[in-house]
Short mmCIF file of C-alpha atoms in Angstrom, two decimals:
data_model
loop_
_atom_site.label_atom_id
_atom_site.label_comp_id
_atom_site.label_asym_id
_atom_site.label_seq_id
_atom_site.Cartn_x
_atom_site.Cartn_y
_atom_site.Cartn_z
CA MET A 1 68.41 -14.98 -6.97
CA VAL A 2 65.81 -16.39 -4.93
CA VAL A 3 63.40 -18.34 -6.65
CA THR A 4 59.70 -17.51 -5.53
CA ARG A 5 56.81 -19.99 -6.50
CA LEU A 6 53.47 -18.30 -5.95
CA ASP A 7 49.97 -19.87 -5.39
CA SER A 8 48.28 -20.02 -8.45
CA TRP A 9 45.16 -18.18 -6.74
CA LEU A 10 47.48 -15.16 -6.49
CA SER A 11 47.41 -14.97 -10.26
CA GLU A 12 43.90 -13.04 -9.61
CA PHE A 13 45.94 -10.36 -8.33
CA GLY A 14 48.37 -10.26 -11.34
CA ALA A 15 51.02 -12.14 -9.86
CA PRO A 16 53.19 -14.71 -11.94
CA ARG A 17 53.37 -18.17 -10.71
CA ARG A 18 57.33 -17.86 -10.37
CA ALA A 19 59.38 -14.63 -9.75
CA GLU A 20 63.12 -14.32 -8.93
CA VAL A 21 63.97 -12.01 -6.13
CA GLN A 22 66.96 -10.65 -4.62
CA SER A 23 66.31 -10.08 -1.10
CA PRO A 24 68.07 -10.74 2.63
CA ASP A 25 64.85 -11.74 4.09
CA VAL A 26 61.27 -12.89 3.49
CA ALA A 27 59.79 -9.43 4.39
CA GLY A 28 62.24 -7.87 1.93
CA LEU A 29 61.04 -10.43 -0.76
CA LEU A 30 57.24 -9.66 -0.14
CA SER A 31 58.03 -5.89 -0.37
CA ASP A 32 59.75 -6.47 -3.75
CA LEU A 33 56.78 -8.56 -4.99
CA GLU A 34 54.26 -5.98 -3.89
CA ARG A 35 56.29 -3.07 -5.66
CA ARG A 36 56.43 -5.28 -8.85
CA TYR A 37 52.86 -6.53 -8.66
CA PRO A 38 50.98 -3.75 -6.78
CA ARG A 39 47.59 -5.78 -6.38
CA LEU A 40 49.65 -8.21 -4.01
CA ARG A 41 49.70 -5.19 -1.25
CA HIS A 42 47.55 -6.27 1.74
CA ARG A 43 46.72 -9.81 0.07
CA ILE A 44 49.75 -11.78 1.54
CA ARG A 45 50.25 -9.40 4.42
CA ASP A 46 47.56 -7.44 6.08
CA GLU A 47 47.67 -3.63 6.75
CA SER A 48 49.72 -4.09 9.76
CA GLY A 49 52.31 -6.25 7.84
CA SER A 50 51.49 -9.45 9.44
CA LEU A 51 51.34 -12.42 7.35
CA ARG A 52 47.54 -13.27 6.87
CA ARG A 53 46.15 -16.12 8.76
CA PHE A 54 45.49 -18.60 6.16
CA VAL A 55 48.81 -18.03 4.09
CA ARG A 56 51.93 -20.05 4.41
CA ILE A 57 55.52 -19.32 3.30
CA PHE A 58 58.18 -21.98 3.11
CA VAL A 59 61.82 -21.51 2.69
CA ASP A 60 63.60 -24.36 1.16
CA GLY A 61 60.53 -26.50 2.17
CA VAL A 62 60.58 -25.37 5.67
CA ASP A 63 57.45 -23.19 7.27
CA ILE A 64 58.78 -19.58 8.27
CA SER A 65 56.59 -20.03 11.47
CA SER A 66 59.14 -22.40 12.57
CA LEU A 67 62.30 -20.26 11.47
CA GLY A 68 62.51 -16.53 11.90
CA GLY A 69 58.96 -15.71 10.58
CA LEU A 70 59.04 -12.80 8.14
CA LYS A 71 62.39 -12.09 9.23
CA THR A 72 63.74 -15.41 8.07
CA PRO A 73 67.08 -14.72 6.06
CA LEU A 74 67.31 -16.13 2.50
CA ALA A 75 70.47 -17.60 0.98
CA PRO A 76 71.00 -16.57 -2.65
CA THR A 77 70.15 -19.84 -3.63
CA ALA A 78 66.81 -20.27 -1.71
CA VAL A 79 63.63 -21.30 -3.00
CA VAL A 80 60.47 -19.81 -1.50
CA ASP A 81 56.65 -21.12 -1.75
CA ILE A 82 53.66 -18.89 -0.93
CA LEU A 83 50.74 -21.07 -0.50
CA HIS A 84 47.21 -20.73 0.87
CA SER A 85 46.76 -23.01 4.03
CA ILE A 86 44.33 -25.70 4.49
CA ALA A 87 41.17 -24.01 5.76
CA GLY A 88 37.54 -23.44 4.78
CA GLY A 89 34.58 -25.43 4.16
CA MET B 1 3.11 -0.50 -15.21
CA ALA B 2 6.77 -0.85 -14.90
CA ARG B 3 8.98 -2.21 -17.65
CA GLY B 4 12.65 -3.33 -17.51
CA THR B 5 14.52 -5.82 -15.23
CA VAL B 6 14.52 -6.31 -11.57
CA HIS B 7 17.97 -7.43 -10.26
CA VAL B 8 18.47 -9.14 -7.19
CA PHE B 9 22.06 -9.30 -5.49
CA VAL B 10 22.59 -11.88 -3.30
CA GLY B 11 25.64 -11.84 -1.00
CA THR B 12 26.66 -15.44 0.47
CA ARG B 13 29.20 -17.25 2.32
CA LYS B 14 30.72 -18.23 -0.90
CA GLY B 15 30.23 -15.39 -3.37
CA THR B 16 28.01 -13.32 -5.30
CA TYR B 17 24.98 -14.08 -7.31
CA VAL B 18 22.57 -11.93 -9.50
CA LEU B 19 19.09 -12.72 -10.32
CA GLU B 20 17.02 -11.15 -13.17
CA SER B 21 13.35 -11.22 -13.56
CA GLY B 22 10.62 -8.92 -15.21
CA PRO B 23 8.31 -6.63 -13.37
CA GLN B 24 5.95 -9.43 -12.51
CA ARG B 25 8.65 -11.18 -10.45
CA ARG B 26 7.26 -14.73 -11.24
CA ARG B 27 10.19 -16.36 -13.13
CA TRP B 28 13.88 -15.93 -12.11
CA LYS B 29 17.14 -16.26 -13.94
CA VAL B 30 20.15 -16.97 -11.55
CA GLY B 31 23.30 -15.64 -13.01
CA LYS B 32 26.89 -17.16 -12.62
CA LEU B 33 28.68 -17.21 -9.14
CA ALA B 34 31.23 -14.17 -8.66
CA HIS B 35 33.77 -13.93 -5.96
CA ALA B 36 33.57 -17.72 -5.48
CA GLY B 37 34.78 -18.82 -1.98
CA SER B 38 34.60 -15.59 -0.54
CA ASP B 39 32.25 -14.14 2.08
CA VAL B 40 30.31 -11.22 0.55
CA PHE B 41 28.68 -9.31 3.17
CA HIS B 42 26.84 -6.97 1.19
CA VAL B 43 26.12 -6.20 -2.45
CA SER B 44 24.74 -2.73 -3.14
CA PRO B 45 23.31 -1.37 -6.40
CA ASP B 46 23.75 2.23 -6.86
CA PRO B 47 20.54 3.82 -7.83
CA ARG B 48 22.30 6.81 -9.11
CA HIS B 49 23.92 5.02 -11.99
CA PRO B 50 21.99 2.13 -13.02
CA GLY B 51 24.08 -0.74 -13.70
CA THR B 52 26.79 0.02 -11.22
CA VAL B 53 26.95 -2.46 -8.37
CA TYR B 54 29.51 -2.72 -5.25
CA ALA B 55 30.38 -5.88 -3.50
CA ASN B 56 32.00 -5.96 -0.20
CA VAL B 57 34.20 -9.12 -0.61
CA ASN B 58 35.83 -10.78 2.50
CA SER B 59 38.28 -13.55 1.51
CA GLY B 60 39.33 -15.74 4.04
CA PHE B 61 42.65 -16.13 2.53
CA TRP B 62 43.62 -12.68 1.04
CA GLY B 63 41.30 -10.25 3.08
CA PRO B 64 38.71 -7.73 2.45
CA MET B 65 38.13 -5.94 -1.23
CA VAL B 66 35.79 -3.71 -2.62
CA MET B 67 34.67 -4.76 -6.02
CA ARG B 68 32.78 -2.72 -8.42
CA SER B 69 30.55 -3.74 -11.57
CA ARG B 70 29.42 -1.29 -14.23
CA HIS B 71 27.33 -3.89 -15.79
CA TRP B 72 24.81 -5.14 -13.25
CA GLY B 73 27.22 -7.74 -11.93
CA ARG B 74 28.15 -9.45 -15.14
CA THR B 75 31.87 -8.50 -14.56
CA TRP B 76 33.72 -7.13 -11.76
CA LYS B 77 36.67 -4.97 -10.97
CA GLU B 78 38.54 -4.25 -7.61
CA VAL B 79 38.64 -0.77 -6.59
CA SER B 80 40.36 0.60 -3.51
CA THR B 81 39.96 -0.84 -0.22
CA PRO B 82 39.95 1.59 2.72
CA LEU B 83 43.01 1.57 5.43
CA LEU B 84 42.64 2.73 8.87
CA PRO B 85 44.83 5.51 9.96
CA GLN B 86 48.04 5.34 11.52
CA LYS B 87 47.98 5.61 15.24
CA LYS B 88 50.98 7.81 16.42
CA GLU B 89 50.91 6.12 20.00
CA ARG B 90 51.21 2.71 18.59
CA LYS B 91 54.35 0.83 18.35
CA PRO B 92 55.11 -0.48 14.86
CA ARG B 93 54.32 -4.00 14.55
CA PHE B 94 56.03 -4.88 11.43
CA GLY B 95 57.92 -2.60 8.80
CA GLU B 96 61.27 -2.63 7.16
CA GLU B 97 61.59 1.11 7.73
CA GLY B 98 60.15 0.92 11.05
CA ASP B 99 56.76 2.63 9.59
CA LEU B 100 53.95 2.91 11.82
CA ALA B 101 51.42 0.37 10.61
CA PRO B 102 47.41 0.72 10.67
CA LEU B 103 45.30 -1.64 12.30
CA PRO B 104 44.02 -4.28 9.74
CA ILE B 105 40.45 -4.27 8.69
CA THR B 106 38.98 -7.55 9.37
CA ASN B 107 35.55 -7.47 7.35
CA LEU B 108 33.97 -5.02 4.87
CA TRP B 109 30.24 -4.60 6.07
CA HIS B 110 27.78 -2.24 4.53
CA MET B 111 28.36 0.03 1.56
CA GLU B 112 25.73 2.93 1.10
CA PRO B 113 25.64 5.12 -2.10
CA GLY B 114 25.46 8.67 -1.14
CA HIS B 115 22.83 11.31 -1.73
CA PRO B 116 21.50 11.80 -5.08
CA ARG B 117 23.25 15.46 -5.02
CA GLU B 118 26.41 13.74 -4.19
CA ASP B 119 26.56 11.38 -7.28
CA LYS B 120 30.21 9.99 -6.63
CA THR B 121 29.98 9.69 -2.79
CA LEU B 122 29.92 6.54 -1.12
CA PHE B 123 29.95 5.42 2.57
CA LEU B 124 31.44 2.03 3.75
CA GLY B 125 31.07 0.43 7.20
CA VAL B 126 33.82 -1.96 8.46
CA ASP B 127 35.13 -4.03 11.28
CA PRO B 128 36.71 -2.84 13.38
CA HIS B 129 33.96 -0.19 14.29
CA ALA B 130 34.80 2.57 11.55
CA LEU B 131 33.13 4.43 8.84
CA PHE B 132 34.65 5.63 5.42
CA ARG B 133 33.71 8.17 2.96
CA SER B 134 34.72 8.23 -0.85
CA ASP B 135 33.88 10.99 -3.09
CA ASP B 136 35.34 9.38 -6.13
CA GLU B 137 33.11 6.25 -6.42
CA GLY B 138 35.44 4.06 -4.43
CA GLU B 139 38.72 5.00 -5.85
CA SER B 140 40.06 6.35 -2.56
CA TRP B 141 38.60 6.54 0.98
CA ALA B 142 38.73 8.86 3.83
CA PRO B 143 37.85 7.87 7.61
CA VAL B 144 35.30 9.76 9.14
CA PRO B 145 36.78 10.68 12.58
CA GLY B 146 33.65 12.12 14.15
CA ILE B 147 32.44 8.89 14.49
CA ASN B 148 35.35 6.71 14.32
CA ASP B 149 37.04 8.62 17.33
CA HIS B 150 33.79 9.29 19.19
CA PRO B 151 34.02 10.07 22.90
CA THR B 152 31.95 6.98 23.89
CA ARG B 153 33.99 4.36 21.81
CA SER B 154 35.63 2.92 24.89
CA LYS B 155 32.14 1.72 25.92
CA TRP B 156 31.83 0.00 22.64
CA THR B 157 31.92 -3.80 22.42
CA PRO B 158 31.74 -6.33 19.82
CA GLY B 159 28.79 -8.28 18.98
CA PHE B 160 28.96 -11.81 17.97
CA GLY B 161 29.67 -10.68 14.34
CA GLY B 162 32.50 -8.66 15.46
CA PRO B 163 32.98 -5.17 16.05
CA CYS B 164 31.31 -3.77 13.09
CA LEU B 165 29.58 -0.55 11.59
CA HIS B 166 26.82 -2.14 9.76
CA THR B 167 23.97 0.40 9.16
CA ILE B 168 24.16 3.45 7.18
CA LEU B 169 21.43 5.79 6.46
CA ILE B 170 21.33 9.10 4.51
CA ASP B 171 18.56 11.48 5.02
CA ARG B 172 16.67 11.71 1.57
CA GLU B 173 16.21 15.56 2.00
CA ASP B 174 19.50 16.59 3.57
CA PRO B 175 22.68 14.76 2.96
CA ARG B 176 24.19 16.50 6.05
CA ARG B 177 21.92 14.30 8.28
CA MET B 178 22.89 10.66 8.46
CA PHE B 179 22.63 7.76 10.92
CA VAL B 180 24.78 4.81 11.69
CA GLY B 181 24.50 1.59 13.61
CA LEU B 182 27.15 -0.17 15.18
CA SER B 183 27.22 -3.48 17.21
CA ALA B 184 27.40 -3.23 20.16
CA ALA B 185 27.25 0.48 20.48
CA GLY B 186 23.64 1.51 18.93
CA MET B 187 22.52 4.26 16.51
CA PHE B 188 24.34 7.73 16.09
CA ARG B 189 23.14 10.76 14.43
CA THR B 190 25.03 13.73 12.71
CA ASP B 191 23.28 16.95 11.20
CA ASP B 192 26.61 18.14 9.91
CA ALA B 193 27.81 15.89 7.54
CA GLY B 194 29.66 13.71 9.95
CA GLU B 195 31.60 16.38 11.87
CA HIS B 196 29.82 15.76 14.91
CA TRP B 197 27.60 12.53 16.29
CA ARG B 198 25.40 11.67 18.98
CA PRO B 199 23.84 8.48 20.29
CA VAL B 200 20.27 8.11 19.78
CA ASN B 201 19.20 5.10 21.73
CA ARG B 202 16.57 6.48 24.21
CA ASN B 203 14.36 3.81 25.55
CA VAL B 204 16.25 0.84 24.04
CA GLU B 205 16.63 -1.81 26.51
CA THR B 206 20.08 -3.67 26.88
CA PRO B 207 19.00 -6.94 28.57
CA TYR B 208 22.82 -8.19 28.49
CA LEU B 209 23.89 -5.09 30.56
CA PRO B 210 23.89 -4.26 34.11
CA GLU B 211 22.47 -0.91 33.10
CA LYS B 212 19.16 -1.42 31.19
CA PHE B 213 19.06 2.00 29.24
CA PRO B 214 22.39 3.21 28.77
CA GLU B 215 23.35 5.96 26.33
CA VAL B 216 25.40 3.58 24.23
CA GLY B 217 26.04 -0.22 24.27
CA GLN B 218 22.90 -1.26 22.32
CA CYS B 219 23.38 -4.10 19.98
CA VAL B 220 21.53 -2.74 17.25
CA HIS B 221 20.95 -5.25 14.43
CA HIS B 222 19.39 -3.05 11.68
CA VAL B 223 17.41 -0.09 11.16
CA VAL B 224 15.50 0.91 7.98
CA PRO B 225 13.70 4.14 7.00
CA ASP B 226 9.94 4.53 6.26
CA GLY B 227 9.25 5.43 2.57
CA ASP B 228 7.33 8.41 3.28
CA ARG B 229 7.75 9.90 6.93
CA ARG B 230 11.29 11.48 7.05
CA ASP B 231 11.47 10.86 11.04
CA LEU B 232 9.89 7.50 11.14
CA PHE B 233 12.35 4.46 11.31
CA TYR B 234 11.88 0.88 12.16
CA ARG B 235 14.51 -0.91 14.40
CA GLN B 236 15.32 -4.55 14.88
CA ASP B 237 17.72 -4.69 18.12
CA HIS B 238 19.32 -7.42 20.22
CA GLY B 239 16.61 -6.00 22.82
CA GLY B 240 13.47 -6.08 20.74
CA ILE B 241 11.75 -4.26 17.99
CA TYR B 242 11.38 -0.61 18.00
CA VAL B 243 10.18 2.33 16.11
CA THR B 244 10.67 5.92 16.27
CA ARG B 245 8.85 8.84 15.04
CA ASP B 246 10.86 11.80 15.80
CA GLY B 247 14.22 11.03 13.87
CA MET B 248 15.65 8.46 16.78
CA GLU B 249 15.34 11.00 19.73
CA ASN B 250 13.00 8.39 21.21
CA TRP B 251 12.27 4.67 20.57
CA ASP B 252 8.88 2.96 21.29
CA ARG B 253 9.26 -0.98 21.65
CA ILE B 254 6.41 -2.16 19.35
CA GLY B 255 7.50 -6.07 19.76
CA LYS B 256 6.47 -6.34 23.28
CA GLY B 257 3.45 -8.36 22.70
CA LEU B 258 5.10 -10.89 20.11
CA PRO B 259 5.97 -14.38 21.23
CA ASP B 260 9.65 -13.26 20.77
CA ASP B 261 10.69 -9.85 19.25
CA PHE B 262 14.42 -11.15 18.72
CA GLY B 263 15.76 -11.16 14.91
CA PHE B 264 18.16 -9.32 12.66
CA ALA B 265 16.53 -8.32 9.60
CA VAL B 266 14.01 -5.52 8.94
CA ALA B 267 12.82 -3.86 5.73
CA SER B 268 10.29 -1.40 4.59
CA PRO B 269 8.56 -1.09 1.30
CA PRO B 270 9.01 2.37 -0.33
CA ALA B 271 5.67 1.72 -2.22
CA HIS B 272 3.80 1.06 1.04
CA PRO B 273 4.70 3.71 3.37
CA GLY B 274 3.65 3.08 7.15
CA ARG B 275 4.67 -0.80 6.76
CA ALA B 276 7.59 -2.52 8.10
CA TYR B 277 8.55 -6.39 7.67
CA PHE B 278 10.54 -8.39 10.27
CA VAL B 279 11.68 -11.95 10.52
CA PRO B 280 11.04 -13.11 13.96
CA LEU B 281 13.73 -15.54 15.29
CA ASP B 282 14.08 -17.41 18.88
CA SER B 283 16.54 -15.26 21.07
CA GLN B 284 18.42 -18.19 22.27
CA SER B 285 18.83 -20.51 18.98
CA ARG B 286 18.92 -17.47 16.56
CA MET B 287 16.81 -19.59 14.32
CA THR B 288 13.16 -19.51 13.08
CA LEU B 289 10.69 -19.76 15.92
CA PRO B 290 8.44 -23.06 16.00
CA GLY B 291 6.47 -23.68 12.80
CA GLY B 292 9.24 -22.35 10.51
CA PHE B 293 9.73 -19.16 8.65
CA GLN B 294 7.60 -16.08 9.12
CA VAL B 295 7.47 -12.39 8.25
CA LEU B 296 5.48 -10.07 10.18
CA GLU B 297 4.03 -7.03 9.04
CA TRP B 298 3.82 -3.89 11.34
CA SER B 299 1.24 -1.47 10.33
CA GLU B 300 2.25 2.06 11.60
CA ALA B 301 -1.41 3.39 10.88
CA ARG B 302 -3.12 0.59 12.81
CA ARG B 303 -0.31 0.10 15.27
CA THR B 304 -0.96 -3.64 14.70
CA TRP B 305 1.04 -6.69 13.93
CA ARG B 306 -0.04 -9.61 11.28
CA PRO B 307 1.88 -12.77 9.78
CA LEU B 308 2.21 -12.56 6.04
CA MET B 309 2.18 -16.39 5.68
CA GLY B 310 0.84 -19.51 7.04
CA ARG B 311 2.54 -21.29 10.07
CA ARG B 312 3.91 -24.07 7.92
CA ALA B 313 4.66 -22.40 4.80
CA PHE B 314 8.57 -22.77 5.01
CA PRO B 315 9.24 -25.17 7.93
CA GLY B 316 12.69 -25.65 9.28
CA HIS B 317 14.98 -24.04 11.53
CA PHE B 318 17.47 -21.43 10.14
CA GLY B 319 18.12 -17.72 10.34
CA VAL B 320 18.15 -14.64 8.22
CA HIS B 321 20.91 -12.10 8.72
CA ARG B 322 20.74 -8.49 9.11
CA GLU B 323 21.01 -7.74 5.53
CA GLY B 324 19.11 -10.68 4.56
CA LEU B 325 15.54 -8.94 4.03
CA SER B 326 15.03 -6.36 1.33
CA CYS B 327 12.10 -4.71 -0.71
CA ASP B 328 12.14 -3.50 -4.26
CA THR B 329 10.49 -0.06 -5.14
CA LEU B 330 7.67 -1.74 -7.09
CA ASP B 331 3.67 -1.59 -6.31
CA PRO B 332 2.76 -4.12 -5.11
CA ALA B 333 6.23 -4.50 -3.41
CA GLY B 334 8.38 -7.26 -3.56
CA ILE B 335 9.86 -8.78 -0.47
CA TYR B 336 12.88 -10.84 -0.61
CA ALA B 337 14.44 -12.88 2.14
CA GLY B 338 17.72 -14.81 2.00
CA THR B 339 18.24 -17.33 4.77
CA THR B 340 21.37 -18.67 6.56
CA THR B 341 20.69 -22.07 4.85
CA GLY B 342 20.74 -20.73 1.23
CA GLN B 343 17.01 -20.33 0.35
CA LEU B 344 15.80 -17.23 -1.31
CA ILE B 345 12.12 -16.98 -0.42
CA LEU B 346 10.14 -13.78 -1.92
CA SER B 347 6.77 -12.53 -2.34
CA PRO B 348 6.06 -10.59 -5.57
CA ASP B 349 2.81 -9.03 -4.12
CA ALA B 350 3.57 -7.40 -0.81
CA GLY B 351 3.10 -10.67 1.13
CA ARG B 352 0.12 -12.14 -0.18
CA SER B 353 1.69 -14.86 -2.01
CA TRP B 354 5.34 -16.35 -1.49
CA VAL B 355 7.63 -18.94 -3.23
CA GLN B 356 11.08 -19.92 -2.95
CA VAL B 357 13.46 -19.64 -5.81
CA PRO B 358 14.36 -23.09 -7.11
CA TYR B 359 18.11 -22.65 -6.46
CA GLN B 360 19.94 -23.48 -3.51
CA PHE B 361 22.57 -20.85 -2.66
CA PRO B 362 25.24 -21.03 -0.03
CA GLY B 363 24.45 -19.59 3.32
CA ILE B 364 22.98 -15.97 2.53
CA HIS B 365 24.42 -12.78 4.23
CA SER B 366 22.73 -10.16 2.26
CA VAL B 367 19.82 -9.32 -0.40
CA ALA B 368 19.39 -6.15 -2.40
CA VAL B 369 17.37 -5.12 -4.93
CA ALA B 370 17.48 -2.74 -7.88
CA SER B 371 14.31 -2.17 -9.30
CA PRO B 372 13.37 -1.03 -12.90
CA GLU B 373 12.19 2.59 -13.30
CA VAL B 374 8.30 3.26 -13.25
CA PRO B 375 7.26 5.51 -16.27
#
């Protein structure tokens, strides 16, 4: 099972800090989280399915923007971090 | 004499504030911050349901959200956020099953409670240019294709704030008659509850276009109705200050004689029909004119202007956004101006005296007022 660690800010939308998900890629992982926690829908990804501008996802410590984006494959032992990025002021 | 509490709802760059005062409007209590960290473009009390308030929250991280309070802003709950319809001609950008995906909504702009006879209806204007209608107090939304797919849409362009529908006006007698304002497209009118819309921008100049008086393309900043005359409206446009006396069929530029008739905000007090307030700004810097903050009053009866404060009452350089000026319904009217640098400046007596609320807010996007009932 893929271990997913979620940003504490996402608890505002009913998300846990940690979830175990079975998915072949990041997109499927997000869909599974959205099914389980419906208020996450359109928060990590926008309505078009694109990752929101100031959200970053890491697979085993590597930003998916330098991997395969949302199609990045996940090994069964992968650890995924979903975080908000450095922005604002 | 009015009794009860005046509530002022302030939408800022970093969240929502609710202020309370008695009908004298002399002492103000600032409530705790809600929606901390998010841009709140508009907070809209629903006069049909006292205590119910909507907030258009635009989180830079998590996107736009419609929030509703049933208790004057003390607690908030997310309701449904509208979705733009899928376009058949668009290729899917992403989707596990190859679904067509709607364009994302960038920001929620203006929330307008519907006509009193339609007491669960709301209208919401968003970026990109679109109007939505809800008939269940925001639990679900339907796009209004008559305006969203208007034949002139290809001529609409974004203003500096983005391609937004930011002004929604519902006729007080007939809920089928409505007006919306879009930047930079102009004002549009419907007389059949949104089925058909026509542009209503005659005589409004577009100094930034080769054609000076086009049918559409005006960068309307804000429009408000008069408190009495159904066909009288006041308009702050990028191209100046205008008034219409015939339901927007024709516009008359009334700001021509002012040093600069640029600005964003306009308000008209229901208790004093025939008056409108504007905050003049320098058209290049988009900040207060030399000397500082000023509110100008237009008298429709006399067709004259007058300043409502001394030249140095609130010195400094700042702006006031399109939703940043509002009036209550009391007599004498309260006038409330929220600035881009976070001051809330108000008059409890229709402009005779002015004070600044002793609280430093984040930059203010919007100010709206729920007045107590007058027995």
